[in-house]
Amino acid sequence: MADSDGEYHTDDMSDDDIRDHRVTDGTANADTKEAGKAKPSSRKNKDRNAARSWEVSKRTWETNLPEEEDGLLNLSSLEAEKRKRLLRDTTPLQRGIIRHMVLALDMSFAMAEKDLLPTRYRLTLSYAAAFVREFFEQNPISQLGIIGMRDGVAVRISDVGGNPSEHLERLKGLENQDPQGNPSLQNALEMCRGALFHAPSHGTREVLIIYGALLSSDPGDIHETIGNLITDRIRVSIVGLSAHLAICAELCSRTNAGDESQYNIAMDEAHYRELFLAATTPPITRTQEQSTASLLMMGFPSRTLAPDGTTSLCACHNKPCREGYLCTRCGARVCRLPAECPACSLTLILSTHLARSYHHLFPLRNWVEVPWADARKSVACFSCLAPFPEPPAKSKSRDGHNKDDKEAGEDASTRPAAAKGVSESGRYACEVCKQHFCIDCDVFAHEVIHNCPGCQSRAQAAPPPLPTEVNGHGQTNGDVEMS
């Protein structure tokens, strides 16, 4: 406090606060007070256009983090969430690995709502980009197209093709646009029919619709369009962002042979992403016509360089390039794979693309939980060598029995119930190679590499024995010991 009553300074105040803070005595006139009130501070002017706290809130009360009675986070429940994504049916089923899909995005006024942060439109564009990457990662020999619904019409965003960079570039260009107008479900379905009309019969025809509105501005009878979709064998799946609509449920049910699970409503951002990316899994083949085996001709070209450092134009984009892939049938040059030869329409892929599509047909089996009784066989994860928790020590009582076994029944009622799918020892075992893995390697093996590290290492360590069967000419196929 200064000596004068009209002055007051503090070390915690900034220069702007000191400049705006004016202390006057009681003899000051009213004009001076009104002038002081009318002059806003520089800090208020600076923050006037800033985002409010409720606009940037992440709604922490809806995160549903698992907690124990003492308020600490329950890590076993977090581990159960990871296992929940993995515990799916691994029965080998016939699926269409060559897919032709059209993604229809709602770009109407309903996508401007902020119930999904930051807005439905911004979040949908972000998830659509992630969907494109994941779709071609899981289905490298498939094709995808994107359309939009706005102003009562359907807008073509990108053509059906197998190049993910083109789709991502077109989606990035939509960030500068704002959603407007009414959606038209019928116009979007008719455009999807036209885009999938020339799709070959050996592939699937699918439509994934992201629908946020509660209405549809259609020019005609949408039930006729649904009948045409059934005739063309086009499956429709819808992810809704609003209430449940009867026409959407009927559309998905009739085009999927009565399967009502293809129409879902997103509850929050995490559920929305889960429903969106679930469409990357190929659908199950249901009809007998699609189950008929057929041969498909494909080319497996190798990468070549232009001779003497020259450049040549690619047949797919007419752009100069130094390297590319020559069609095995006509010799046309394409810049990237997978692709369809522009000259002879031959499907050009790599062997790795075909191998990556097989994990849908033969999925990796679910690993089982390892109890404490079998946990002593391993001290670290077989894959990442992360140490496992040590098993509880066994001590014998006077009567010769183990205390752990004796006290197991007494403590069973007091122990918290273990979450479904969570191993009490933190170990998960492959039923084929019997190796133990941690939860992170379990998720990585089932969602990324789709192979068991233990089974792969055992297959490489043991080379196959030489065949010794006798062939038709009375000679052996393996090494023969000469006498």
CSV table of C-alpha atoms in Angstrom, one decimal:
chain,number,residue,atom,x,y,z
A,1,MET,CA,0.0,0.0,0.0
A,2,ALA,CA,1.4,3.4,-1.0
A,3,ASP,CA,1.4,6.4,1.3
A,4,SER,CA,-1.2,8.3,-0.6
A,5,ASP,CA,-4.9,7.2,-0.4
A,6,GLY,CA,-5.4,7.8,-4.1
A,7,GLU,CA,-2.8,5.3,-5.2
A,8,TYR,CA,-2.8,1.5,-5.1
A,9,HIS,CA,-0.3,-0.8,-6.7
A,10,THR,CA,0.2,-4.5,-6.6
A,11,ASP,CA,2.8,-6.9,-8.0
A,12,ASP,CA,0.2,-9.3,-9.4
A,13,MET,CA,-1.3,-6.8,-11.8
A,14,SER,CA,-0.1,-6.4,-15.4
A,15,ASP,CA,0.6,-3.1,-17.1
A,16,ASP,CA,-2.7,-3.2,-18.9
A,17,ASP,CA,-4.6,-3.8,-15.6
A,18,ILE,CA,-2.7,-0.9,-13.9
A,19,ARG,CA,-3.5,1.4,-16.9
A,20,ASP,CA,-7.2,0.5,-16.8
A,21,HIS,CA,-7.5,0.7,-13.0
A,22,ARG,CA,-8.3,4.3,-12.0
A,23,VAL,CA,-8.9,5.3,-8.4
A,24,THR,CA,-10.6,8.7,-7.9
A,25,ASP,CA,-11.8,10.5,-4.8
A,26,GLY,CA,-15.3,11.4,-4.0
A,27,THR,CA,-15.0,15.0,-5.3
A,28,ALA,CA,-14.7,13.8,-8.9
A,29,ASN,CA,-17.5,14.8,-11.1
A,30,ALA,CA,-20.0,12.5,-12.8
A,31,ASP,CA,-18.6,13.0,-16.3
A,32,THR,CA,-15.3,11.6,-15.3
A,33,LYS,CA,-17.0,8.5,-13.9
A,34,GLU,CA,-19.1,8.0,-16.9
A,35,ALA,CA,-16.0,8.4,-19.2
A,36,GLY,CA,-14.2,5.8,-17.1
A,37,LYS,CA,-17.0,3.3,-17.4
A,38,ALA,CA,-17.5,3.8,-21.1
A,39,LYS,CA,-13.9,3.0,-21.9
A,40,PRO,CA,-13.5,-0.8,-22.1
A,41,SER,CA,-10.2,-2.4,-21.2
A,42,SER,CA,-7.8,-3.6,-23.9
A,43,ARG,CA,-8.0,-7.2,-22.6
A,44,LYS,CA,-11.8,-7.3,-22.9
A,45,ASN,CA,-11.5,-6.1,-26.5
A,46,LYS,CA,-8.9,-8.7,-27.2
A,47,ASP,CA,-11.1,-11.6,-25.8
A,48,ARG,CA,-14.4,-10.4,-27.2
A,49,ASN,CA,-14.1,-12.6,-30.3
A,50,ALA,CA,-12.5,-15.5,-28.6
A,51,ALA,CA,-14.3,-18.9,-28.2
A,52,ARG,CA,-16.3,-19.3,-25.0
A,53,SER,CA,-15.6,-22.0,-22.5
A,54,TRP,CA,-18.8,-23.9,-23.2
A,55,GLU,CA,-17.9,-24.0,-27.0
A,56,VAL,CA,-14.5,-25.7,-26.4
A,57,SER,CA,-15.7,-28.0,-23.7
A,58,LYS,CA,-15.0,-31.7,-24.2
A,59,ARG,CA,-17.9,-32.8,-22.0
A,60,THR,CA,-15.8,-34.6,-19.5
A,61,TRP,CA,-18.9,-35.9,-17.7
A,62,GLU,CA,-19.7,-38.1,-20.7
A,63,THR,CA,-16.4,-39.9,-20.9
A,64,ASN,CA,-17.6,-42.7,-18.6
A,65,LEU,CA,-14.2,-43.5,-17.2
A,66,PRO,CA,-14.3,-46.5,-15.0
A,67,GLU,CA,-13.7,-45.7,-11.4
A,68,GLU,CA,-13.4,-47.7,-8.2
A,69,GLU,CA,-15.1,-46.9,-4.9
A,70,ASP,CA,-12.1,-44.9,-3.7
A,71,GLY,CA,-12.2,-42.7,-6.9
A,72,LEU,CA,-9.2,-44.2,-8.6
A,73,LEU,CA,-9.4,-45.3,-12.2
A,74,ASN,CA,-10.1,-49.0,-12.8
A,75,LEU,CA,-7.4,-50.2,-15.2
A,76,SER,CA,-9.0,-53.6,-15.6
A,77,SER,CA,-12.1,-51.9,-17.1
A,78,LEU,CA,-9.9,-50.0,-19.6
A,79,GLU,CA,-8.3,-53.3,-20.5
A,80,ALA,CA,-11.7,-54.8,-20.9
A,81,GLU,CA,-12.6,-52.1,-23.5
A,82,LYS,CA,-9.6,-53.1,-25.5
A,83,ARG,CA,-10.6,-56.8,-25.4
A,84,LYS,CA,-14.2,-55.9,-26.3
A,85,ARG,CA,-13.1,-54.8,-29.7
A,86,LEU,CA,-11.2,-58.1,-30.3
A,87,LEU,CA,-13.8,-60.6,-29.0
A,88,ARG,CA,-15.6,-61.1,-32.2
A,89,ASP,CA,-16.8,-64.1,-34.2
A,90,THR,CA,-13.7,-65.6,-36.0
A,91,THR,CA,-15.6,-68.3,-37.9
A,92,PRO,CA,-14.2,-68.3,-41.5
A,93,LEU,CA,-17.1,-67.1,-43.8
A,94,GLN,CA,-17.3,-66.4,-47.5
A,95,ARG,CA,-16.9,-62.7,-48.0
A,96,GLY,CA,-16.5,-60.5,-51.0
A,97,ILE,CA,-12.9,-59.2,-50.9
A,98,ILE,CA,-13.3,-57.2,-54.2
A,99,ARG,CA,-15.7,-54.5,-53.1
A,100,HIS,CA,-17.2,-51.5,-54.9
A,101,MET,CA,-18.6,-49.0,-52.5
A,102,VAL,CA,-20.0,-45.5,-52.7
A,103,LEU,CA,-19.9,-43.3,-49.6
A,104,ALA,CA,-22.8,-40.8,-49.4
A,105,LEU,CA,-22.2,-37.9,-47.0
A,106,ASP,CA,-25.0,-35.7,-45.7
A,107,MET,CA,-24.0,-32.0,-46.3
A,108,SER,CA,-27.4,-30.4,-45.5
A,109,PHE,CA,-28.3,-27.9,-42.8
A,110,ALA,CA,-28.6,-30.7,-40.2
A,111,MET,CA,-24.8,-31.2,-40.2
A,112,ALA,CA,-24.3,-27.8,-38.7
A,113,GLU,CA,-25.4,-29.0,-35.3
A,114,LYS,CA,-22.9,-29.0,-32.5
A,115,ASP,CA,-24.0,-32.1,-30.6
A,116,LEU,CA,-20.9,-33.8,-32.1
A,117,LEU,CA,-17.9,-31.6,-31.5
A,118,PRO,CA,-16.8,-29.4,-33.2
A,119,THR,CA,-19.8,-29.9,-35.5
A,120,ARG,CA,-21.4,-32.8,-37.3
A,121,TYR,CA,-20.0,-31.7,-40.6
A,122,ARG,CA,-16.4,-31.2,-39.4
A,123,LEU,CA,-16.3,-34.4,-37.5
A,124,THR,CA,-17.8,-36.3,-40.5
A,125,LEU,CA,-15.1,-35.0,-42.8
A,126,SER,CA,-12.4,-36.1,-40.3
A,127,TYR,CA,-13.9,-39.5,-39.9
A,128,ALA,CA,-14.4,-39.9,-43.7
A,129,ALA,CA,-10.7,-39.3,-44.3
A,130,ALA,CA,-9.8,-41.9,-41.7
A,131,PHE,CA,-12.4,-44.3,-43.3
A,132,VAL,CA,-10.8,-43.9,-46.7
A,133,ARG,CA,-7.3,-44.8,-45.3
A,134,GLU,CA,-8.6,-47.7,-43.3
A,135,PHE,CA,-10.8,-49.0,-46.2
A,136,PHE,CA,-7.9,-49.3,-48.6
A,137,GLU,CA,-5.7,-50.6,-45.9
A,138,GLN,CA,-8.1,-53.5,-45.2
A,139,ASN,CA,-9.4,-53.8,-48.8
A,140,PRO,CA,-6.5,-52.9,-51.1
A,141,ILE,CA,-8.1,-54.4,-54.3
A,142,SER,CA,-11.4,-52.7,-53.8
A,143,GLN,CA,-12.8,-49.4,-55.2
A,144,LEU,CA,-14.5,-46.5,-53.5
A,145,GLY,CA,-16.5,-43.4,-54.6
A,146,ILE,CA,-17.8,-40.4,-52.6
A,147,ILE,CA,-21.0,-38.3,-53.2
A,148,GLY,CA,-22.7,-35.6,-51.1
A,149,MET,CA,-26.3,-34.6,-50.4
A,150,ARG,CA,-27.1,-30.9,-50.3
A,151,ASP,CA,-29.7,-28.4,-51.7
A,152,GLY,CA,-32.0,-31.3,-52.6
A,153,VAL,CA,-29.6,-32.8,-55.1
A,154,ALA,CA,-26.7,-35.3,-55.0
A,155,VAL,CA,-23.2,-33.9,-55.7
A,156,ARG,CA,-20.4,-36.1,-57.0
A,157,ILE,CA,-17.3,-35.6,-54.9
A,158,SER,CA,-15.0,-38.3,-56.3
A,159,ASP,CA,-15.5,-41.0,-58.9
A,160,VAL,CA,-15.3,-44.7,-58.1
A,161,GLY,CA,-11.6,-45.7,-58.1
A,162,GLY,CA,-8.9,-47.4,-56.2
A,163,ASN,CA,-6.6,-44.4,-55.5
A,164,PRO,CA,-7.0,-43.2,-51.9
A,165,SER,CA,-5.0,-40.0,-52.4
A,166,GLU,CA,-7.6,-38.7,-54.9
A,167,HIS,CA,-10.5,-39.2,-52.4
A,168,LEU,CA,-8.5,-37.6,-49.6
A,169,GLU,CA,-7.7,-34.6,-51.8
A,170,ARG,CA,-11.4,-34.1,-52.7
A,171,LEU,CA,-12.5,-34.4,-49.0
A,172,LYS,CA,-9.9,-31.8,-48.0
A,173,GLY,CA,-11.5,-29.4,-50.5
A,174,LEU,CA,-14.8,-29.7,-48.7
A,175,GLU,CA,-13.5,-28.1,-45.5
A,176,ASN,CA,-14.0,-24.6,-46.9
A,177,GLN,CA,-17.7,-25.3,-47.7
A,178,ASP,CA,-20.6,-25.0,-45.2
A,179,PRO,CA,-23.5,-27.4,-45.0
A,180,GLN,CA,-26.7,-26.0,-46.5
A,181,GLY,CA,-30.1,-27.0,-48.0
A,182,ASN,CA,-32.1,-30.2,-47.6
A,183,PRO,CA,-30.8,-33.7,-48.3
A,184,SER,CA,-32.3,-35.9,-50.9
A,185,LEU,CA,-32.0,-39.6,-50.1
A,186,GLN,CA,-33.6,-40.7,-53.4
A,187,ASN,CA,-31.3,-38.6,-55.6
A,188,ALA,CA,-28.3,-40.0,-53.7
A,189,LEU,CA,-29.4,-43.6,-54.2
A,190,GLU,CA,-30.0,-43.0,-57.9
A,191,MET,CA,-26.5,-41.6,-58.3
A,192,CYS,CA,-25.1,-44.5,-56.4
A,193,ARG,CA,-26.9,-46.9,-58.8
A,194,GLY,CA,-25.4,-45.1,-61.8
A,195,ALA,CA,-21.9,-45.3,-60.2
A,196,LEU,CA,-22.2,-49.0,-59.5
A,197,PHE,CA,-23.9,-50.0,-62.7
A,198,HIS,CA,-20.7,-51.1,-64.5
A,199,ALA,CA,-19.3,-52.9,-61.4
A,200,PRO,CA,-18.5,-56.5,-62.3
A,201,SER,CA,-20.5,-59.3,-61.0
A,202,HIS,CA,-17.7,-60.9,-59.1
A,203,GLY,CA,-17.5,-57.9,-56.7
A,204,THR,CA,-19.9,-56.5,-54.2
A,205,ARG,CA,-22.0,-53.4,-54.6
A,206,GLU,CA,-22.4,-51.4,-51.4
A,207,VAL,CA,-23.6,-48.0,-50.4
A,208,LEU,CA,-22.7,-46.4,-47.0
A,209,ILE,CA,-24.8,-43.4,-46.1
A,210,ILE,CA,-24.0,-40.9,-43.3
A,211,TYR,CA,-27.4,-39.3,-42.6
A,212,GLY,CA,-27.9,-36.5,-40.1
A,213,ALA,CA,-31.3,-35.0,-41.1
A,214,LEU,CA,-34.8,-36.0,-40.1
A,215,LEU,CA,-36.3,-35.4,-43.6
A,216,SER,CA,-35.6,-36.1,-47.2
A,217,SER,CA,-36.5,-33.9,-50.2
A,218,ASP,CA,-37.2,-36.5,-52.8
A,219,PRO,CA,-38.6,-35.8,-56.3
A,220,GLY,CA,-40.4,-39.2,-56.6
A,221,ASP,CA,-41.4,-42.4,-54.9
A,222,ILE,CA,-38.4,-43.7,-53.0
A,223,HIS,CA,-39.9,-47.2,-52.7
A,224,GLU,CA,-39.4,-47.7,-56.4
A,225,THR,CA,-35.8,-46.8,-55.9
A,226,ILE,CA,-35.5,-49.4,-53.2
A,227,GLY,CA,-36.9,-52.0,-55.5
A,228,ASN,CA,-34.3,-51.1,-58.2
A,229,LEU,CA,-31.5,-51.4,-55.6
A,230,ILE,CA,-32.7,-54.9,-54.8
A,231,THR,CA,-32.7,-55.8,-58.5
A,232,ASP,CA,-29.2,-54.5,-58.9
A,233,ARG,CA,-28.0,-56.4,-55.8
A,234,ILE,CA,-26.8,-53.2,-54.0
A,235,ARG,CA,-26.6,-53.3,-50.3
A,236,VAL,CA,-27.2,-50.1,-48.3
A,237,SER,CA,-25.9,-49.4,-44.8
A,238,ILE,CA,-26.8,-46.2,-42.9
A,239,VAL,CA,-25.2,-44.5,-39.9
A,240,GLY,CA,-27.7,-42.0,-38.4
A,241,LEU,CA,-26.8,-38.9,-36.4
A,242,SER,CA,-30.3,-38.1,-35.3
A,243,ALA,CA,-33.4,-40.1,-34.4
A,244,HIS,CA,-34.4,-43.5,-35.8
A,245,LEU,CA,-36.2,-43.1,-39.2
A,246,ALA,CA,-38.6,-45.7,-40.5
A,247,ILE,CA,-37.6,-45.2,-44.2
A,248,CYS,CA,-33.9,-45.7,-43.4
A,249,ALA,CA,-34.7,-48.9,-41.4
A,250,GLU,CA,-36.8,-50.2,-44.3
A,251,LEU,CA,-34.1,-49.3,-46.8
A,252,CYS,CA,-31.4,-51.2,-45.0
A,253,SER,CA,-33.6,-54.2,-44.1
A,254,ARG,CA,-34.8,-54.8,-47.7
A,255,THR,CA,-31.5,-54.4,-49.4
A,256,ASN,CA,-29.7,-56.7,-46.9
A,257,ALA,CA,-32.0,-59.7,-47.0
A,258,GLY,CA,-33.8,-58.7,-43.8
A,259,ASP,CA,-30.7,-57.9,-41.7
A,260,GLU,CA,-31.7,-55.0,-39.5
A,261,SER,CA,-28.2,-54.5,-38.1
A,262,GLN,CA,-27.1,-52.3,-41.0
A,263,TYR,CA,-28.9,-49.3,-39.6
A,264,ASN,CA,-27.4,-47.8,-36.5
A,265,ILE,CA,-27.6,-44.5,-34.6
A,266,ALA,CA,-24.4,-42.9,-33.2
A,267,MET,CA,-24.6,-42.1,-29.5
A,268,ASP,CA,-21.4,-40.0,-29.2
A,269,GLU,CA,-18.1,-39.3,-31.0
A,270,ALA,CA,-16.5,-42.6,-30.1
A,271,HIS,CA,-19.5,-44.7,-31.1
A,272,TYR,CA,-19.8,-42.7,-34.3
A,273,ARG,CA,-16.2,-43.6,-35.3
A,274,GLU,CA,-16.8,-47.2,-34.4
A,275,LEU,CA,-19.8,-47.5,-36.6
A,276,PHE,CA,-18.1,-45.6,-39.4
A,277,LEU,CA,-15.0,-47.8,-39.5
A,278,ALA,CA,-17.0,-51.0,-39.0
A,279,ALA,CA,-17.9,-50.8,-42.7
A,280,THR,CA,-14.3,-51.6,-43.7
A,281,THR,CA,-15.0,-55.3,-43.0
A,282,PRO,CA,-16.3,-57.0,-46.2
A,283,PRO,CA,-19.9,-58.2,-46.0
A,284,ILE,CA,-20.9,-61.9,-45.8
A,285,THR,CA,-22.0,-63.5,-49.1
A,286,ARG,CA,-25.6,-64.6,-48.6
A,287,THR,CA,-27.1,-65.4,-52.0
A,288,GLN,CA,-26.3,-68.5,-54.0
A,289,GLU,CA,-25.6,-66.5,-57.1
A,290,GLN,CA,-22.8,-64.6,-55.4
A,291,SER,CA,-21.4,-67.8,-53.9
A,292,THR,CA,-20.7,-69.3,-57.3
A,293,ALA,CA,-17.0,-69.7,-57.9
A,294,SER,CA,-15.6,-67.8,-60.9
A,295,LEU,CA,-12.1,-67.1,-62.2
A,296,LEU,CA,-10.8,-63.5,-62.5
A,297,MET,CA,-7.9,-62.6,-64.6
A,298,MET,CA,-5.4,-60.2,-62.9
A,299,GLY,CA,-2.0,-58.9,-63.8
A,300,PHE,CA,1.0,-58.7,-61.4
A,301,PRO,CA,3.4,-56.2,-63.0
A,302,SER,CA,6.8,-55.2,-61.7
A,303,ARG,CA,8.1,-51.6,-61.2
A,304,THR,CA,10.2,-50.4,-64.1
A,305,LEU,CA,12.2,-47.3,-64.7
A,306,ALA,CA,12.3,-45.2,-67.9
A,307,PRO,CA,15.4,-45.9,-70.0
A,308,ASP,CA,18.3,-43.5,-69.9
A,309,GLY,CA,16.6,-41.3,-67.2
A,310,THR,CA,13.8,-40.1,-69.6
A,311,THR,CA,10.2,-39.5,-68.6
A,312,SER,CA,7.1,-40.9,-70.0
A,313,LEU,CA,3.4,-40.2,-69.6
A,314,CYS,CA,1.3,-42.6,-67.5
A,315,ALA,CA,-1.9,-44.0,-69.2
A,316,CYS,CA,-4.0,-43.4,-66.1
A,317,HIS,CA,-3.4,-39.6,-65.4
A,318,ASN,CA,-1.4,-38.5,-68.5
A,319,LYS,CA,1.3,-37.1,-66.1
A,320,PRO,CA,5.1,-37.4,-66.7
A,321,CYS,CA,6.8,-40.0,-64.5
A,322,ARG,CA,10.1,-41.8,-64.4
A,323,GLU,CA,8.9,-45.0,-63.0
A,324,GLY,CA,5.7,-47.0,-63.2
A,325,TYR,CA,4.2,-50.4,-63.9
A,326,LEU,CA,3.7,-52.0,-67.3
A,327,CYS,CA,0.5,-53.8,-68.0
A,328,THR,CA,1.3,-57.5,-68.4
A,329,ARG,CA,-1.2,-57.7,-71.3
A,330,CYS,CA,-0.9,-54.6,-73.4
A,331,GLY,CA,2.2,-52.9,-72.0
A,332,ALA,CA,0.5,-49.6,-71.0
A,333,ARG,CA,2.2,-47.7,-68.1
A,334,VAL,CA,0.4,-46.9,-64.9
A,335,CYS,CA,1.9,-44.8,-62.1
A,336,ARG,CA,0.6,-46.8,-59.1
A,337,LEU,CA,-1.1,-50.0,-58.0
A,338,PRO,CA,-3.7,-51.3,-57.6
A,339,ALA,CA,-5.3,-50.0,-60.7
A,340,GLU,CA,-7.2,-51.0,-63.8
A,341,CYS,CA,-5.4,-50.7,-67.1
A,342,PRO,CA,-7.0,-47.8,-69.0
A,343,ALA,CA,-6.3,-49.6,-72.3
A,344,CYS,CA,-7.4,-53.3,-71.8
A,345,SER,CA,-9.3,-53.0,-68.4
A,346,LEU,CA,-7.1,-55.7,-66.8
A,347,THR,CA,-6.9,-55.5,-63.0
A,348,LEU,CA,-3.3,-54.8,-62.0
A,349,ILE,CA,-2.2,-55.5,-58.4
A,350,LEU,CA,0.7,-56.7,-56.3
A,351,SER,CA,0.9,-60.0,-54.6
A,352,THR,CA,1.0,-58.2,-51.2
A,353,HIS,CA,-2.4,-56.6,-52.0
A,354,LEU,CA,-4.0,-60.0,-52.5
A,355,ALA,CA,-2.4,-61.4,-49.4
A,356,ARG,CA,-3.6,-58.5,-47.2
A,357,SER,CA,-7.2,-59.2,-48.3
A,358,TYR,CA,-7.1,-62.8,-47.1
A,359,HIS,CA,-7.2,-62.0,-43.4
A,360,HIS,CA,-11.0,-61.3,-43.8
A,361,LEU,CA,-11.5,-64.9,-45.1
A,362,PHE,CA,-9.3,-66.5,-42.5
A,363,PRO,CA,-9.3,-64.3,-39.4
A,364,LEU,CA,-6.9,-64.7,-36.5
A,365,ARG,CA,-8.4,-66.7,-33.7
A,366,ASN,CA,-9.1,-64.9,-30.4
A,367,TRP,CA,-6.5,-65.5,-27.7
A,368,VAL,CA,-7.7,-66.9,-24.4
A,369,GLU,CA,-7.1,-65.6,-20.9
A,370,VAL,CA,-4.3,-67.2,-18.9
A,371,PRO,CA,-5.2,-68.0,-15.2
A,372,TRP,CA,-2.7,-67.7,-12.4
A,373,ALA,CA,-2.2,-71.5,-12.4
A,374,ASP,CA,-0.6,-71.4,-15.9
A,375,ALA,CA,1.0,-68.0,-15.5
A,376,ARG,CA,4.3,-69.3,-14.2
A,377,LYS,CA,5.3,-70.6,-17.6
A,378,SER,CA,6.2,-67.0,-18.8
A,379,VAL,CA,7.8,-64.0,-17.3
A,380,ALA,CA,7.6,-61.6,-20.2
A,381,CYS,CA,5.5,-61.1,-23.4
A,382,PHE,CA,6.7,-63.3,-26.2
A,383,SER,CA,6.4,-60.4,-28.7
A,384,CYS,CA,7.5,-57.2,-27.1
A,385,LEU,CA,9.3,-58.7,-24.0
A,386,ALA,CA,7.3,-56.5,-21.6
A,387,PRO,CA,7.5,-58.0,-18.1
A,388,PHE,CA,4.4,-59.7,-16.7
A,389,PRO,CA,3.2,-59.3,-13.1
A,390,GLU,CA,4.6,-62.0,-10.9
A,391,PRO,CA,2.3,-64.8,-9.8
A,392,PRO,CA,1.3,-64.7,-6.1
A,393,ALA,CA,3.7,-66.7,-3.9
A,394,LYS,CA,2.4,-70.0,-2.6
A,395,SER,CA,3.2,-70.7,1.1
A,396,LYS,CA,2.2,-73.9,2.9
A,397,SER,CA,0.4,-74.1,6.2
A,398,ARG,CA,1.0,-76.5,9.0
A,399,ASP,CA,-1.5,-79.1,7.6
A,400,GLY,CA,0.5,-79.2,4.3
A,401,HIS,CA,-2.0,-77.4,2.1
A,402,ASN,CA,-1.4,-74.2,0.2
A,403,LYS,CA,-2.6,-71.1,1.8
A,404,ASP,CA,-3.6,-69.6,-1.5
A,405,ASP,CA,-5.9,-72.6,-2.3
A,406,LYS,CA,-7.3,-72.6,1.3
A,407,GLU,CA,-8.0,-68.9,1.3
A,408,ALA,CA,-9.3,-68.8,-2.2
A,409,GLY,CA,-12.9,-69.6,-1.2
A,410,GLU,CA,-12.8,-67.1,1.7
A,411,ASP,CA,-11.6,-64.3,-0.5
A,412,ALA,CA,-13.9,-65.1,-3.5
A,413,SER,CA,-16.8,-63.1,-2.0
A,414,THR,CA,-14.7,-60.1,-1.2
A,415,ARG,CA,-12.8,-59.9,-4.5
A,416,PRO,CA,-14.2,-57.5,-7.2
A,417,ALA,CA,-15.7,-59.3,-10.1
A,418,ALA,CA,-13.3,-59.5,-13.0
A,419,ALA,CA,-14.4,-57.8,-16.3
A,420,LYS,CA,-15.4,-60.1,-19.1
A,421,GLY,CA,-12.5,-61.1,-21.3
A,422,VAL,CA,-9.8,-59.7,-19.0
A,423,SER,CA,-7.1,-62.0,-17.8
A,424,GLU,CA,-6.3,-61.9,-14.1
A,425,SER,CA,-2.6,-62.5,-14.8
A,426,GLY,CA,-2.3,-60.0,-17.7
A,427,ARG,CA,-1.4,-62.8,-20.1
A,428,TYR,CA,-3.2,-63.9,-23.2
A,429,ALA,CA,-2.3,-67.2,-24.9
A,430,CYS,CA,-2.6,-68.3,-28.5
A,431,GLU,CA,-4.3,-71.7,-28.7
A,432,VAL,CA,-2.0,-72.9,-31.5
A,433,CYS,CA,1.5,-72.0,-30.4
A,434,LYS,CA,0.7,-71.7,-26.6
A,435,GLN,CA,2.8,-68.5,-26.3
A,436,HIS,CA,1.8,-65.7,-23.9
A,437,PHE,CA,1.3,-62.1,-24.9
A,438,CYS,CA,0.3,-58.8,-23.3
A,439,ILE,CA,-2.9,-56.9,-24.0
A,440,ASP,CA,-1.2,-54.4,-26.3
A,441,CYS,CA,0.3,-57.1,-28.5
A,442,ASP,CA,-3.1,-58.8,-28.5
A,443,VAL,CA,-4.7,-55.7,-29.9
A,444,PHE,CA,-1.8,-55.1,-32.4
A,445,ALA,CA,-1.9,-58.7,-33.7
A,446,HIS,CA,-5.6,-58.8,-34.3
A,447,GLU,CA,-6.1,-55.3,-35.7
A,448,VAL,CA,-2.9,-54.5,-37.6
A,449,ILE,CA,-0.8,-57.5,-38.7
A,450,HIS,CA,-3.6,-60.2,-38.4
A,451,ASN,CA,-1.0,-62.9,-37.7
A,452,CYS,CA,0.3,-64.5,-34.5
A,453,PRO,CA,4.0,-63.7,-33.9
A,454,GLY,CA,4.5,-67.0,-32.1
A,455,CYS,CA,3.1,-69.1,-34.9
A,456,GLN,CA,5.1,-67.2,-37.5
A,457,SER,CA,8.4,-67.6,-35.7
A,458,ARG,CA,7.8,-71.3,-35.2
A,459,ALA,CA,7.0,-71.7,-38.9
A,460,GLN,CA,10.2,-70.0,-39.9
A,461,ALA,CA,12.4,-71.8,-37.3
A,462,ALA,CA,11.4,-75.3,-38.5
A,463,PRO,CA,12.0,-75.8,-42.2
A,464,PRO,CA,9.8,-78.3,-43.9
A,465,PRO,CA,11.3,-81.8,-44.3
A,466,LEU,CA,12.3,-83.0,-47.7
A,467,PRO,CA,9.6,-85.2,-49.3
A,468,THR,CA,10.5,-88.9,-49.6
A,469,GLU,CA,7.4,-90.2,-51.3
A,470,VAL,CA,7.8,-92.4,-54.3
A,471,ASN,CA,6.6,-90.9,-57.6
A,472,GLY,CA,5.2,-92.6,-60.6
A,473,HIS,CA,8.5,-93.5,-62.1
A,474,GLY,CA,9.8,-95.5,-59.1
A,475,GLN,CA,12.2,-92.7,-58.0
A,476,THR,CA,12.2,-90.8,-54.7
A,477,ASN,CA,11.6,-87.0,-54.6
A,478,GLY,CA,14.1,-86.4,-51.8
A,479,ASP,CA,17.8,-87.1,-51.4
A,480,VAL,CA,18.7,-90.7,-52.1
A,481,GLU,CA,21.5,-92.3,-50.3
A,482,MET,CA,23.7,-94.1,-52.8
A,483,SER,CA,25.4,-97.3,-51.8
